[in-house]
Short mmCIF file of C-alpha atoms in Angstrom, two decimals:
data_model
loop_
_atom_site.label_atom_id
_atom_site.label_comp_id
_atom_site.label_asym_id
_atom_site.label_seq_id
_atom_site.Cartn_x
_atom_site.Cartn_y
_atom_site.Cartn_z
CA MET S 16 -69.98 27.84 -41.79
CA LYS S 17 -68.90 27.94 -38.16
CA ASN S 18 -70.80 31.21 -37.57
CA MET S 19 -73.99 29.23 -38.15
CA ASN S 20 -73.11 26.65 -35.55
CA LYS S 21 -72.20 28.60 -32.39
CA ILE S 22 -75.27 28.90 -30.17
CA PHE S 23 -76.08 29.95 -26.66
CA LEU S 24 -79.64 29.02 -25.90
CA VAL S 25 -81.70 29.70 -22.81
CA ALA S 26 -84.54 27.25 -23.29
CA ALA S 27 -87.70 27.11 -21.26
CA VAL S 28 -87.80 23.33 -21.13
CA ALA S 29 -84.93 20.83 -20.96
CA SER S 30 -84.48 18.56 -23.96
CA SER S 31 -84.61 15.53 -21.69
CA LEU S 32 -88.01 16.22 -20.11
CA VAL S 33 -90.66 13.60 -20.69
CA PHE S 34 -94.27 14.71 -20.94
CA THR S 35 -96.68 11.98 -19.92
CA SER S 36 -100.05 13.71 -20.05
CA CYS S 37 -100.90 12.16 -23.41
CA LEU S 38 -100.59 8.71 -21.88
CA ASP S 39 -103.56 9.27 -19.59
CA GLU S 40 -106.01 9.29 -22.46
CA VAL S 41 -105.62 5.59 -23.26
CA GLN S 42 -108.41 3.39 -21.96
CA PRO S 43 -107.49 0.53 -19.62
CA THR S 44 -107.79 -3.00 -20.97
CA SER S 45 -108.45 -4.78 -17.68
CA GLY S 46 -112.21 -5.37 -17.45
CA ALA S 47 -112.82 -3.37 -20.61
CA THR S 48 -115.08 -4.18 -23.52
CA GLN S 49 -113.63 -5.85 -26.61
CA GLU S 50 -114.08 -2.60 -28.50
CA GLN S 51 -112.01 -0.77 -25.91
CA VAL S 52 -109.35 -3.48 -25.99
CA ASP S 53 -109.12 -3.26 -29.78
CA ALA S 54 -108.91 0.53 -29.68
CA SER S 55 -106.19 0.41 -27.03
CA ALA S 56 -104.22 -2.16 -29.02
CA LYS S 57 -104.35 0.03 -32.14
CA ALA S 58 -103.22 3.10 -30.20
CA THR S 59 -100.38 1.13 -28.66
CA GLU S 60 -99.35 -0.31 -32.01
CA ALA S 61 -99.11 3.22 -33.39
CA MET S 62 -96.65 4.05 -30.61
CA LEU S 63 -94.82 0.81 -31.29
CA TYR S 64 -94.10 1.80 -34.87
CA GLY S 65 -93.25 5.30 -33.75
CA MET S 66 -89.97 3.86 -32.42
CA PRO S 67 -88.44 2.77 -35.75
CA ALA S 68 -89.83 5.95 -37.28
CA ALA S 69 -87.82 7.88 -34.68
CA LEU S 70 -84.62 6.52 -36.18
CA ASN S 71 -85.30 8.73 -39.19
CA PHE S 72 -86.28 11.93 -37.39
CA TYR S 73 -85.66 14.80 -39.80
CA GLN S 74 -84.53 18.24 -38.62
CA THR S 75 -85.07 17.67 -34.90
CA VAL S 76 -83.04 20.74 -33.96
CA THR S 77 -82.07 22.59 -37.10
CA ASP S 78 -82.06 22.59 -40.87
CA GLN S 79 -78.36 21.70 -40.94
CA HIS S 80 -77.71 18.80 -43.29
CA TYR S 81 -76.44 16.42 -40.61
CA ASP S 82 -79.81 16.49 -38.82
CA TRP S 83 -81.48 13.40 -40.30
CA GLY S 84 -81.63 10.83 -37.55
CA TYR S 85 -79.79 7.86 -36.16
CA GLY S 86 -77.94 7.10 -39.39
CA SER S 87 -76.26 10.49 -39.05
CA ILE S 88 -75.14 9.58 -35.51
CA MET S 89 -73.63 6.38 -36.94
CA HIS S 90 -71.76 8.42 -39.54
CA ILE S 91 -70.47 10.80 -36.86
CA ARG S 92 -69.08 7.90 -34.85
CA ASP S 93 -67.39 6.45 -37.94
CA VAL S 94 -65.54 9.62 -38.95
CA MET S 95 -64.01 9.69 -35.46
CA THR S 96 -61.98 6.54 -36.19
CA GLU S 97 -58.81 5.84 -38.21
CA GLU S 98 -60.39 3.62 -40.84
CA TYR S 99 -63.03 6.03 -42.18
CA ALA S 100 -61.55 8.90 -44.16
CA VAL S 101 -63.55 11.55 -46.03
CA VAL S 102 -62.22 13.55 -48.96
CA GLN S 103 -61.74 17.22 -48.05
CA SER S 104 -64.71 19.16 -49.42
CA ASN S 105 -66.69 22.31 -48.70
CA TYR S 106 -69.78 20.10 -48.87
CA ASN S 107 -68.74 17.99 -45.89
CA TRP S 108 -71.16 18.81 -43.08
CA TYR S 109 -69.28 16.33 -40.87
CA SER S 110 -65.88 18.03 -41.06
CA SER S 111 -66.01 19.27 -37.45
CA TRP S 112 -66.27 15.70 -36.19
CA CYS S 113 -63.44 14.63 -38.49
CA ASN S 114 -61.30 17.59 -37.41
CA ASN S 115 -62.17 17.64 -33.67
CA GLN S 116 -63.63 21.14 -33.86
CA TYR S 117 -66.70 22.71 -32.25
CA GLN S 118 -67.40 19.78 -29.92
CA GLY S 119 -68.12 21.89 -26.82
CA GLU S 120 -71.36 22.58 -25.00
CA GLY S 121 -72.24 25.75 -26.92
CA TYR S 122 -72.51 24.37 -30.44
CA LEU S 123 -75.42 23.32 -32.58
CA ARG S 124 -73.70 20.05 -33.52
CA THR S 125 -73.54 19.13 -29.84
CA GLN S 126 -77.18 20.01 -29.39
CA PHE S 127 -78.23 17.90 -32.36
CA ILE S 128 -76.77 14.70 -30.91
CA TRP S 129 -78.05 15.35 -27.37
CA ASN S 130 -81.55 16.39 -28.42
CA TYR S 131 -81.86 13.60 -30.96
CA PHE S 132 -81.19 10.90 -28.38
CA TRP S 133 -83.53 12.36 -25.79
CA LYS S 134 -86.28 12.60 -28.37
CA LEU S 135 -85.63 8.93 -29.17
CA VAL S 136 -85.77 8.09 -25.45
CA GLN S 137 -89.01 10.05 -25.09
CA THR S 138 -90.51 8.04 -27.94
CA THR S 139 -89.59 4.76 -26.24
CA ASN S 140 -90.83 6.01 -22.87
CA LYS S 141 -94.25 6.68 -24.35
CA MET S 142 -94.34 3.12 -25.65
CA VAL S 143 -93.22 1.63 -22.34
CA GLY S 144 -95.66 3.77 -20.36
CA GLN S 145 -98.56 2.89 -22.61
CA VAL S 146 -98.82 -0.68 -21.31
CA LYS S 147 -99.48 -1.37 -17.62
CA ALA S 148 -97.06 -3.59 -15.72
CA ASP S 149 -99.85 -6.08 -14.98
CA GLU S 150 -101.18 -6.16 -18.55
CA LYS S 151 -103.04 -9.40 -19.31
CA SER S 152 -103.01 -9.18 -23.11
CA ASP S 153 -100.12 -11.16 -24.61
CA LEU S 154 -100.16 -8.86 -27.63
CA LEU S 155 -99.73 -5.73 -25.56
CA LYS S 156 -97.11 -7.38 -23.36
CA GLY S 157 -95.19 -8.16 -26.53
CA PHE S 158 -95.42 -4.51 -27.56
CA LYS S 159 -94.11 -3.52 -24.13
CA GLY S 160 -91.19 -5.91 -24.49
CA ALA S 161 -90.26 -4.31 -27.80
CA GLY S 162 -90.44 -0.89 -26.13
CA HIS S 163 -88.07 -1.89 -23.35
CA ALA S 164 -85.64 -3.37 -25.89
CA PHE S 165 -85.69 -0.21 -27.99
CA ARG S 166 -85.14 1.95 -24.92
CA ALA S 167 -82.20 -0.22 -23.88
CA PHE S 168 -80.77 0.22 -27.39
CA ALA S 169 -80.96 4.02 -27.04
CA TYR S 170 -79.53 4.15 -23.51
CA LEU S 171 -76.71 1.75 -24.30
CA ASP S 172 -75.57 4.10 -27.05
CA LEU S 173 -76.00 7.18 -24.85
CA ALA S 174 -74.10 5.63 -21.96
CA ARG S 175 -71.15 4.50 -24.05
CA MET S 176 -70.91 7.75 -26.00
CA TYR S 177 -71.13 10.11 -23.01
CA GLU S 178 -69.30 8.08 -20.37
CA PHE S 179 -66.06 9.90 -19.63
CA LEU S 180 -63.05 7.61 -19.89
CA PRO S 181 -59.38 8.56 -19.36
CA ASN S 182 -57.43 9.73 -22.39
CA ASP S 183 -54.30 11.61 -23.40
CA ALA S 184 -55.78 15.10 -23.76
CA THR S 185 -58.48 15.86 -21.17
CA ASN S 186 -58.96 15.18 -17.47
CA GLY S 187 -62.05 13.81 -15.75
CA GLN S 188 -61.26 15.91 -12.68
CA VAL S 189 -63.29 18.90 -13.88
CA SER S 190 -63.14 20.75 -10.56
CA ASP S 191 -61.74 20.36 -7.08
CA THR S 192 -64.78 18.36 -6.03
CA VAL S 193 -66.04 16.74 -9.23
CA ASN S 194 -64.53 13.87 -11.20
CA VAL S 195 -66.75 12.74 -14.08
CA THR S 196 -64.81 9.57 -14.90
CA ASN S 197 -67.20 6.65 -15.55
CA TYR S 198 -70.28 8.89 -15.31
CA THR S 199 -72.77 8.48 -18.14
CA VAL S 200 -76.04 10.44 -18.53
CA PRO S 201 -79.17 11.04 -16.44
CA ILE S 202 -81.89 8.38 -16.50
CA VAL S 203 -85.30 9.53 -17.69
CA THR S 204 -88.17 7.04 -17.69
CA GLU S 205 -91.88 7.09 -18.39
CA ALA S 206 -92.40 7.98 -14.71
CA THR S 207 -89.98 10.92 -14.58
CA THR S 208 -91.73 14.19 -13.79
CA GLU S 209 -90.68 17.62 -15.01
CA GLU S 210 -89.62 18.52 -11.47
CA GLN S 211 -87.41 15.43 -11.25
CA ALA S 212 -85.91 16.08 -14.70
CA ARG S 213 -84.84 19.54 -13.58
CA ASN S 214 -82.62 18.02 -10.89
CA ASN S 215 -81.50 14.77 -12.49
CA PRO S 216 -77.80 13.90 -12.12
CA ARG S 217 -75.55 11.86 -14.37
CA VAL S 218 -75.36 8.27 -13.15
CA THR S 219 -72.38 5.97 -12.87
CA ARG S 220 -71.63 3.16 -15.26
CA GLU S 221 -72.86 0.68 -12.64
CA ALA S 222 -76.19 2.43 -12.12
CA MET S 223 -76.77 2.79 -15.85
CA ALA S 224 -75.89 -0.84 -16.48
CA LYS S 225 -78.39 -1.94 -13.84
CA PHE S 226 -81.10 0.15 -15.53
CA ILE S 227 -80.33 -1.15 -19.02
CA GLN S 228 -80.16 -4.73 -17.79
CA ALA S 229 -83.58 -4.37 -16.15
CA ASP S 230 -85.00 -3.10 -19.45
CA LEU S 231 -83.48 -6.03 -21.32
CA ASP S 232 -84.70 -8.54 -18.73
CA THR S 233 -88.23 -7.18 -19.15
CA ALA S 234 -87.84 -7.31 -22.91
CA GLU S 235 -86.57 -10.88 -22.75
CA ALA S 236 -89.61 -11.91 -20.71
CA PHE S 237 -92.25 -10.15 -22.82
CA ILE S 238 -90.94 -9.92 -26.38
CA PRO S 239 -91.60 -13.59 -27.28
CA ASN S 240 -95.27 -12.56 -27.34
CA PHE S 241 -94.51 -10.17 -30.19
CA SER S 242 -94.21 -11.19 -33.84
CA ARG S 243 -92.54 -8.37 -35.71
CA ARG S 244 -93.45 -7.54 -39.30
CA ASN S 245 -89.89 -6.75 -40.31
CA LYS S 246 -86.46 -6.09 -38.88
CA THR S 247 -87.12 -2.46 -37.95
CA LEU S 248 -88.32 -3.68 -34.54
CA PRO S 249 -86.35 -5.86 -32.12
CA ASN S 250 -87.08 -9.52 -31.42
CA LEU S 251 -85.65 -11.95 -28.87
CA ALA S 252 -82.43 -12.43 -30.85
CA VAL S 253 -81.88 -8.66 -30.83
CA VAL S 254 -82.45 -8.57 -27.05
CA TYR S 255 -79.73 -11.21 -26.69
CA GLY S 256 -77.51 -9.17 -29.00
CA LEU S 257 -78.03 -6.04 -26.90
CA LYS S 258 -77.12 -8.03 -23.80
CA ALA S 259 -73.95 -9.16 -25.52
CA ARG S 260 -73.06 -5.51 -26.25
CA LEU S 261 -73.91 -4.52 -22.67
CA TYR S 262 -71.71 -7.17 -21.12
CA MET S 263 -68.78 -6.35 -23.41
CA TRP S 264 -69.01 -2.73 -22.20
CA LEU S 265 -68.98 -4.00 -18.62
CA GLU S 266 -66.10 -6.41 -19.33
CA ASN S 267 -68.25 -9.30 -18.12
CA TYR S 268 -66.85 -11.63 -20.74
CA PRO S 269 -68.55 -14.90 -19.73
CA GLU S 270 -71.98 -13.26 -20.03
CA ALA S 271 -71.02 -11.48 -23.26
CA GLU S 272 -69.91 -14.74 -24.82
CA LYS S 273 -73.04 -16.53 -23.66
CA TYR S 274 -75.47 -13.96 -25.02
CA ALA S 275 -73.61 -13.55 -28.30
CA ARG S 276 -74.02 -17.28 -28.92
CA MET S 277 -77.67 -17.13 -27.85
CA ALA S 278 -78.22 -14.29 -30.33
CA ILE S 279 -76.61 -16.29 -33.13
CA ASN S 280 -78.70 -19.36 -32.38
CA GLU S 281 -81.98 -17.53 -31.82
CA SER S 282 -81.64 -15.35 -34.92
CA GLY S 283 -81.24 -18.19 -37.41
CA ALA S 284 -79.25 -15.65 -39.42
CA THR S 285 -76.26 -16.58 -41.55
CA PRO S 286 -73.29 -14.36 -42.43
CA LEU S 287 -73.40 -12.54 -45.73
CA THR S 288 -72.02 -14.33 -48.74
CA LYS S 289 -69.65 -12.74 -51.24
CA ASP S 290 -72.47 -12.30 -53.75
CA GLU S 291 -74.73 -10.64 -51.18
CA TRP S 292 -71.94 -8.38 -49.96
CA LEU S 293 -70.90 -7.17 -53.41
CA SER S 294 -74.33 -6.95 -55.05
CA THR S 295 -74.69 -3.70 -56.99
CA SER S 296 -78.47 -3.67 -56.57
CA ASN S 297 -79.00 -4.99 -53.03
CA GLY S 298 -75.61 -4.53 -51.37
CA PHE S 299 -76.12 -3.23 -47.84
CA ASN S 300 -79.36 -1.50 -48.68
CA ASN S 301 -81.95 -4.24 -48.13
CA MET S 302 -82.98 -5.62 -44.74
CA ASP S 303 -84.08 -8.92 -46.30
CA VAL S 304 -80.48 -10.07 -46.65
CA SER S 305 -79.50 -13.13 -44.65
CA SER S 306 -77.42 -11.71 -41.83
CA TRP S 307 -79.29 -8.61 -40.67
CA MET S 308 -80.94 -8.95 -37.27
CA PHE S 309 -82.08 -5.35 -36.71
CA ALA S 310 -82.26 -2.49 -39.19
CA SER S 311 -83.61 0.93 -40.02
CA GLY S 312 -85.53 1.38 -43.23
CA THR S 313 -86.94 4.29 -45.19
CA VAL S 314 -89.62 4.59 -47.87
CA LYS S 315 -89.91 7.18 -50.58
CA GLU S 316 -92.67 9.12 -48.78
CA GLU S 317 -90.49 9.94 -45.76
CA ASP S 318 -89.00 13.40 -45.31
CA VAL S 319 -85.43 12.14 -45.29
CA VAL S 320 -85.94 10.54 -48.69
CA GLN S 321 -87.91 13.44 -50.11
CA SER S 322 -85.13 15.79 -49.07
CA GLY S 323 -83.10 14.13 -51.83
CA ILE S 324 -79.74 14.78 -50.21
CA VAL S 325 -80.21 14.59 -46.43
CA ASN S 326 -80.28 10.85 -45.84
CA TRP S 327 -78.22 7.68 -45.49
CA THR S 328 -77.70 7.05 -49.20
CA SER S 329 -76.65 10.63 -49.89
CA TRP S 330 -73.90 10.55 -47.28
CA CYS S 331 -72.83 6.91 -47.23
CA SER S 332 -73.20 5.72 -50.83
CA ASN S 333 -70.55 7.29 -53.05
CA GLU S 334 -72.27 5.85 -56.11
CA ALA S 335 -75.51 7.76 -55.60
CA GLU S 336 -74.85 10.51 -58.11
CA PHE S 337 -77.67 12.61 -56.63
CA GLY S 338 -76.10 12.62 -53.15
CA TYR S 339 -73.67 14.64 -51.08
CA ALA S 340 -70.85 12.08 -51.09
CA ALA S 341 -70.71 12.02 -54.88
CA ALA S 342 -70.44 15.82 -54.90
CA GLY S 343 -67.04 15.74 -53.22
CA PRO S 344 -66.90 14.41 -49.64
CA PHE S 345 -66.39 10.83 -50.79
CA SER S 346 -66.23 8.23 -48.01
CA MET S 347 -62.97 6.28 -48.13
CA VAL S 348 -61.23 3.58 -46.16
CA GLY S 349 -58.02 4.72 -44.48
CA ALA S 350 -55.07 3.73 -46.69
CA ALA S 351 -53.08 2.09 -43.90
CA PHE S 352 -56.12 0.15 -42.77
CA TYR S 353 -56.81 -0.99 -46.35
CA ASN S 354 -53.28 -2.32 -46.62
CA LYS S 355 -53.81 -4.54 -43.58
CA ILE S 356 -56.61 -6.44 -45.33
CA SER S 357 -55.73 -9.63 -47.19
CA ASN S 358 -56.20 -9.49 -50.96
CA ALA S 359 -57.88 -12.90 -50.63
CA ASP S 360 -60.64 -11.36 -48.50
CA PHE S 361 -63.64 -10.43 -50.66
CA ARG S 362 -64.52 -7.68 -48.19
CA LYS S 363 -61.54 -5.72 -49.55
CA LEU S 364 -63.56 -5.19 -52.72
CA SER S 365 -65.75 -2.84 -50.66
CA TRP S 366 -63.30 -0.09 -51.63
CA LYS S 367 -61.88 1.04 -54.95
CA ALA S 368 -58.39 -0.36 -55.39
CA PRO S 369 -55.64 2.09 -56.44
CA GLU S 370 -54.14 1.71 -59.88
CA GLY S 371 -51.32 -0.80 -59.79
CA HIS S 372 -52.81 -2.73 -56.89
CA PRO S 373 -53.48 -6.48 -57.48
CA LEU S 374 -57.22 -5.78 -57.02
CA TYR S 375 -57.29 -2.84 -59.43
CA GLY S 376 -60.05 -3.33 -61.99
CA LYS S 377 -61.80 -6.03 -59.94
CA ASN S 378 -64.34 -3.78 -58.20
CA THR S 379 -67.94 -3.83 -59.38
CA PHE S 380 -69.81 -0.54 -59.79
CA VAL S 381 -73.43 0.39 -60.41
CA ASP S 382 -72.26 2.88 -63.06
CA PRO S 383 -68.77 1.78 -64.15
CA SER S 384 -68.11 4.63 -66.56
CA TRP S 385 -68.78 7.25 -63.88
CA ALA S 386 -67.14 5.40 -60.98
CA GLU S 387 -63.92 4.58 -62.76
CA GLN S 388 -63.41 8.25 -63.61
CA SER S 389 -64.92 9.99 -60.58
CA LEU S 390 -64.33 7.83 -57.52
CA PRO S 391 -61.00 8.43 -55.77
CA ASP S 392 -58.72 5.60 -54.69
CA TYR S 393 -60.00 3.80 -51.60
CA ALA S 394 -63.56 5.10 -52.12
CA SER S 395 -66.28 2.94 -50.60
CA VAL S 396 -68.70 0.92 -52.71
CA LYS S 397 -70.06 -0.99 -49.72
CA PHE S 398 -73.42 0.80 -49.46
CA ARG S 399 -75.29 0.75 -52.76
CA PRO S 400 -78.16 3.08 -53.68
CA GLY S 401 -81.58 1.47 -53.43
CA GLN S 402 -82.18 -1.09 -56.20
CA GLY S 403 -78.89 0.09 -57.69
CA ASN S 404 -80.60 3.30 -58.81
CA TYR S 405 -77.97 6.02 -58.68
CA GLU S 406 -79.99 8.74 -60.47
CA GLU S 407 -83.45 8.91 -58.83
CA TYR S 408 -83.37 9.83 -55.16
CA SER S 409 -86.94 8.61 -54.62
CA VAL S 410 -85.69 5.09 -55.36
CA GLY S 411 -82.00 5.24 -54.52
CA ALA S 412 -82.49 6.89 -51.12
CA ALA S 413 -85.32 4.57 -50.02
CA VAL S 414 -83.05 2.00 -48.41
CA ALA S 415 -82.35 0.10 -45.22
CA TYR S 416 -79.14 0.20 -43.20
CA PRO S 417 -78.05 -2.32 -40.55
CA LEU S 418 -78.23 -1.74 -36.79
CA MET S 419 -77.17 -5.26 -35.85
CA ARG S 420 -75.82 -8.09 -37.98
CA VAL S 421 -75.17 -11.63 -36.88
CA GLU S 422 -71.50 -11.25 -37.83
CA GLU S 423 -71.09 -8.78 -34.95
CA MET S 424 -72.18 -11.53 -32.57
CA TYR S 425 -69.52 -13.89 -33.90
CA PHE S 426 -66.85 -11.28 -33.22
CA ILE S 427 -68.21 -10.51 -29.75
CA GLU S 428 -68.21 -14.22 -28.99
CA ALA S 429 -64.62 -14.60 -30.19
CA GLU S 430 -63.29 -11.56 -28.32
CA ALA S 431 -65.16 -12.40 -25.11
CA ALA S 432 -63.73 -15.91 -25.28
CA ALA S 433 -60.22 -14.59 -25.94
CA HIS S 434 -60.31 -12.45 -22.80
CA GLN S 435 -60.94 -15.65 -20.86
CA ASP S 436 -58.90 -18.13 -22.91
CA ALA S 437 -56.78 -16.77 -25.77
CA ALA S 438 -56.59 -20.07 -27.63
CA ARG S 439 -60.36 -20.53 -27.58
CA GLY S 440 -60.91 -17.00 -28.85
CA LYS S 441 -58.41 -17.56 -31.64
CA ALA S 442 -60.14 -20.79 -32.64
CA LEU S 443 -63.54 -19.08 -32.80
CA LEU S 444 -62.14 -16.26 -34.95
CA THR S 445 -60.35 -18.67 -37.27
CA THR S 446 -63.44 -20.82 -37.75
CA PHE S 447 -65.57 -17.80 -38.64
CA MET S 448 -63.03 -16.38 -41.04
CA LYS S 449 -62.35 -19.66 -42.83
CA ASP S 450 -66.04 -20.62 -43.07
CA TYR S 451 -67.43 -17.24 -44.10
CA ARG S 452 -64.69 -14.91 -45.39
CA TYR S 453 -61.73 -16.72 -47.01
CA GLY S 454 -60.43 -20.23 -46.62
CA SER S 455 -56.76 -19.33 -46.49
CA TYR S 456 -57.16 -17.15 -43.39
CA SER S 457 -54.64 -17.68 -40.61
CA CYS S 458 -54.33 -15.78 -37.33
CA LYS S 459 -50.61 -15.31 -36.74
CA ALA S 460 -50.94 -13.95 -33.20
CA GLU S 461 -50.21 -16.31 -30.32
CA ASP S 462 -50.55 -14.17 -27.18
CA LYS S 463 -53.79 -12.86 -25.71
CA GLU S 464 -53.19 -9.20 -26.60
CA GLY S 465 -52.26 -10.04 -30.18
CA ILE S 466 -55.32 -12.25 -30.66
CA ILE S 467 -57.63 -9.56 -29.31
CA ASP S 468 -55.99 -7.01 -31.63
CA GLU S 469 -56.58 -9.36 -34.58
CA ILE S 470 -60.24 -9.73 -33.63
CA PHE S 471 -60.47 -5.94 -33.33
CA LEU S 472 -59.01 -5.62 -36.85
CA GLN S 473 -61.29 -8.20 -38.45
CA LYS S 474 -64.34 -6.79 -36.71
CA ARG S 475 -63.54 -3.30 -38.01
CA ILE S 476 -63.19 -4.66 -41.55
CA GLU S 477 -66.53 -6.42 -41.18
CA LEU S 478 -68.45 -3.50 -39.68
CA TRP S 479 -66.80 -0.60 -41.53
CA GLY S 480 -69.27 2.25 -41.97
CA GLU S 481 -71.88 0.74 -39.63
CA GLY S 482 -71.27 3.07 -36.69
CA LEU S 483 -70.00 0.40 -34.29
CA SER S 484 -66.20 0.45 -34.34
CA PHE S 485 -66.24 3.65 -32.26
CA PHE S 486 -67.40 1.66 -29.25
CA ASP S 487 -64.51 -0.81 -29.54
CA TYR S 488 -61.91 1.96 -29.78
CA LYS S 489 -63.29 3.54 -26.65
CA ARG S 490 -63.83 0.30 -24.75
CA LEU S 491 -60.39 -1.17 -25.54
CA ASN S 492 -58.54 2.15 -25.16
CA LYS S 493 -57.19 2.02 -28.72
CA PRO S 494 -55.41 5.03 -30.25
CA VAL S 495 -56.29 6.61 -33.58
CA THR S 496 -53.50 7.07 -36.16
CA ARG S 497 -54.19 9.20 -39.22
CA ARG S 498 -50.85 10.83 -39.97
CA TYR S 499 -48.46 8.48 -41.74
CA THR S 500 -46.64 8.12 -45.05
CA GLY S 501 -49.27 7.59 -47.74
CA THR S 502 -52.19 8.78 -45.61
CA ASN S 503 -55.41 9.72 -47.42
CA PHE S 504 -56.84 11.68 -44.48
CA PRO S 505 -57.16 15.43 -45.09
CA SER S 506 -54.42 17.44 -43.40
CA ALA S 507 -56.84 19.08 -40.95
CA CYS S 508 -57.66 15.76 -39.27
CA GLN S 509 -54.29 13.99 -39.33
CA PHE S 510 -54.19 13.39 -35.58
CA ASN S 511 -52.24 10.61 -33.89
CA THR S 512 -53.38 9.85 -30.36
CA THR S 513 -51.68 7.61 -27.82
CA THR S 514 -54.89 6.41 -26.13
CA ARG S 515 -58.58 6.47 -26.95
CA PRO S 516 -59.17 9.99 -28.35
CA ALA S 517 -60.62 12.62 -26.02
CA TRP S 518 -63.22 13.37 -28.69
CA MET S 519 -64.86 10.01 -28.02
CA ASN S 520 -66.16 11.41 -24.70
CA PHE S 521 -69.16 13.34 -26.02
CA VAL S 522 -70.13 16.65 -24.39
CA ALA S 523 -73.72 17.49 -23.40
CA VAL S 524 -75.26 20.66 -24.78
CA GLN S 525 -75.33 23.74 -22.54
CA THR S 526 -79.13 23.78 -22.40
CA GLU S 527 -79.05 20.63 -20.27
CA ALA S 528 -77.31 22.47 -17.45
CA ASN S 529 -79.56 25.49 -18.01
CA ASN S 530 -82.58 23.34 -17.24
CA ASN S 531 -81.16 20.55 -15.07
CA LYS S 532 -79.29 21.97 -12.09
CA ALA S 533 -77.74 18.59 -11.28
CA TYR S 534 -75.74 18.83 -14.53
CA VAL S 535 -74.11 22.13 -13.60
CA GLY S 536 -70.40 21.52 -13.19
CA TRP S 537 -70.71 17.87 -14.29
CA ASN S 538 -70.23 18.08 -18.04
CA ASN S 539 -67.38 16.37 -19.87
CA PRO S 540 -64.45 18.63 -20.77
CA ASP S 541 -64.43 20.03 -24.30
CA PRO S 542 -61.96 18.04 -26.46
CA SER S 543 -61.96 20.57 -29.31
CA GLY S 544 -58.51 21.52 -30.55
CA LYS S 545 -56.69 19.35 -28.02
CA TYR S 546 -54.62 17.54 -30.67
CA SER S 547 -52.08 18.80 -33.16
CA THR S 548 -51.62 17.57 -36.72
CA THR S 549 -47.86 18.13 -36.51
CA ASN S 550 -46.78 16.03 -33.53
#
């Protein structure tokens, strides 16, 4: 398979270029007739809904079966951790990310991630550029606010994934004169010209943070004018949630704590109950559940659903018998991680208990006869096929998956508080766990480091498979441990690191430097093959 993935492209246009000529065709609304205003609003609304559609871009770069949008990026981030194991299988299109192979600038996998994000940014730039800064219409200002929030969402991911941070395998000093430590990605806006994009350097964490914060400030000011139809678009609570994520990245803990609480209060959302969590028909596949603040959703007409096997359900729901996961690369929880979870915690029923375990036989399945025979120990049953339909892809693959849940905000609030006052952080964690997860919970840690580690653990249990734990590993400089007695990780990916893994510093595709001279000599070092499975 690797022969299909090595590429050396000389492209005519950089993937990050933004073409703005189509924006000039929209009629101005200031002093326009009502007919013109209505037409402009409809055109802008089409761009507005182009943003959530962009989360499910299908085959942006290639026909490889990992090229199906943002959900695939989430899956990539998850398999880079120590709590998300995948059964060894020839059907696993994500094995290179599990095994730390082919992560350099000349590979199609690298190009997929880079190109996908810049296409997402381009989509948000079109939305932002569609509405003038002095727009008088509240409706259009609301649309603009949503555009700025969505762009901040994309850039916050890009910045945290591509920022080079120190690790135990690669060095940020890439040449005698260049050190890429704390550099993120170039900034491309609705105003960026092709000429500027061809000489557009990576920016520092500080510069990127200032840009993202400005987007979120604009969103905060304008988005109250926007009433979203469903959770596929951001609202004010999501803006607050993005600010909470931003400030955690920046280690500005007072602001992170403040905005996490504001997100909780503004959202009106409540943490998932045991019945909601374990539902075989609506478990983690329906954005109408109580705790979801922001989500991506698909319908049966979309290409990713019609593909049958190249979509969220296929890869993330082991119980979808039509999907990839059920054909062999089952998603599992790491065995050591599973053993850290209390048996009193209903979240532990998200994974099939091994025979002989106190929870054996207590899992619920959409098709018990198949699951009990076919699912391996520790296999996930967290993400159910749509409507519990495990046979028809047109129903089972038409699902939603979460981008932000209110529970994340509780954990951000607790950790941010703990960095300032360990006892206060511990109290917030304990209250959440006792009120919403299991009444017998007790945090045994007393010191600041131990309390933060406990929050990190509980947050990973909560958000397993949702593409978010990656950011905490990288931010907190946590190692990954996959080689241990009783491990269920395949031998090819049994790496033990001593710091954040080098593979969490993503590499830009070679075509960026081909077309953007400011990137030449400024890429992150290739982490591929830098770790051994024997030491």
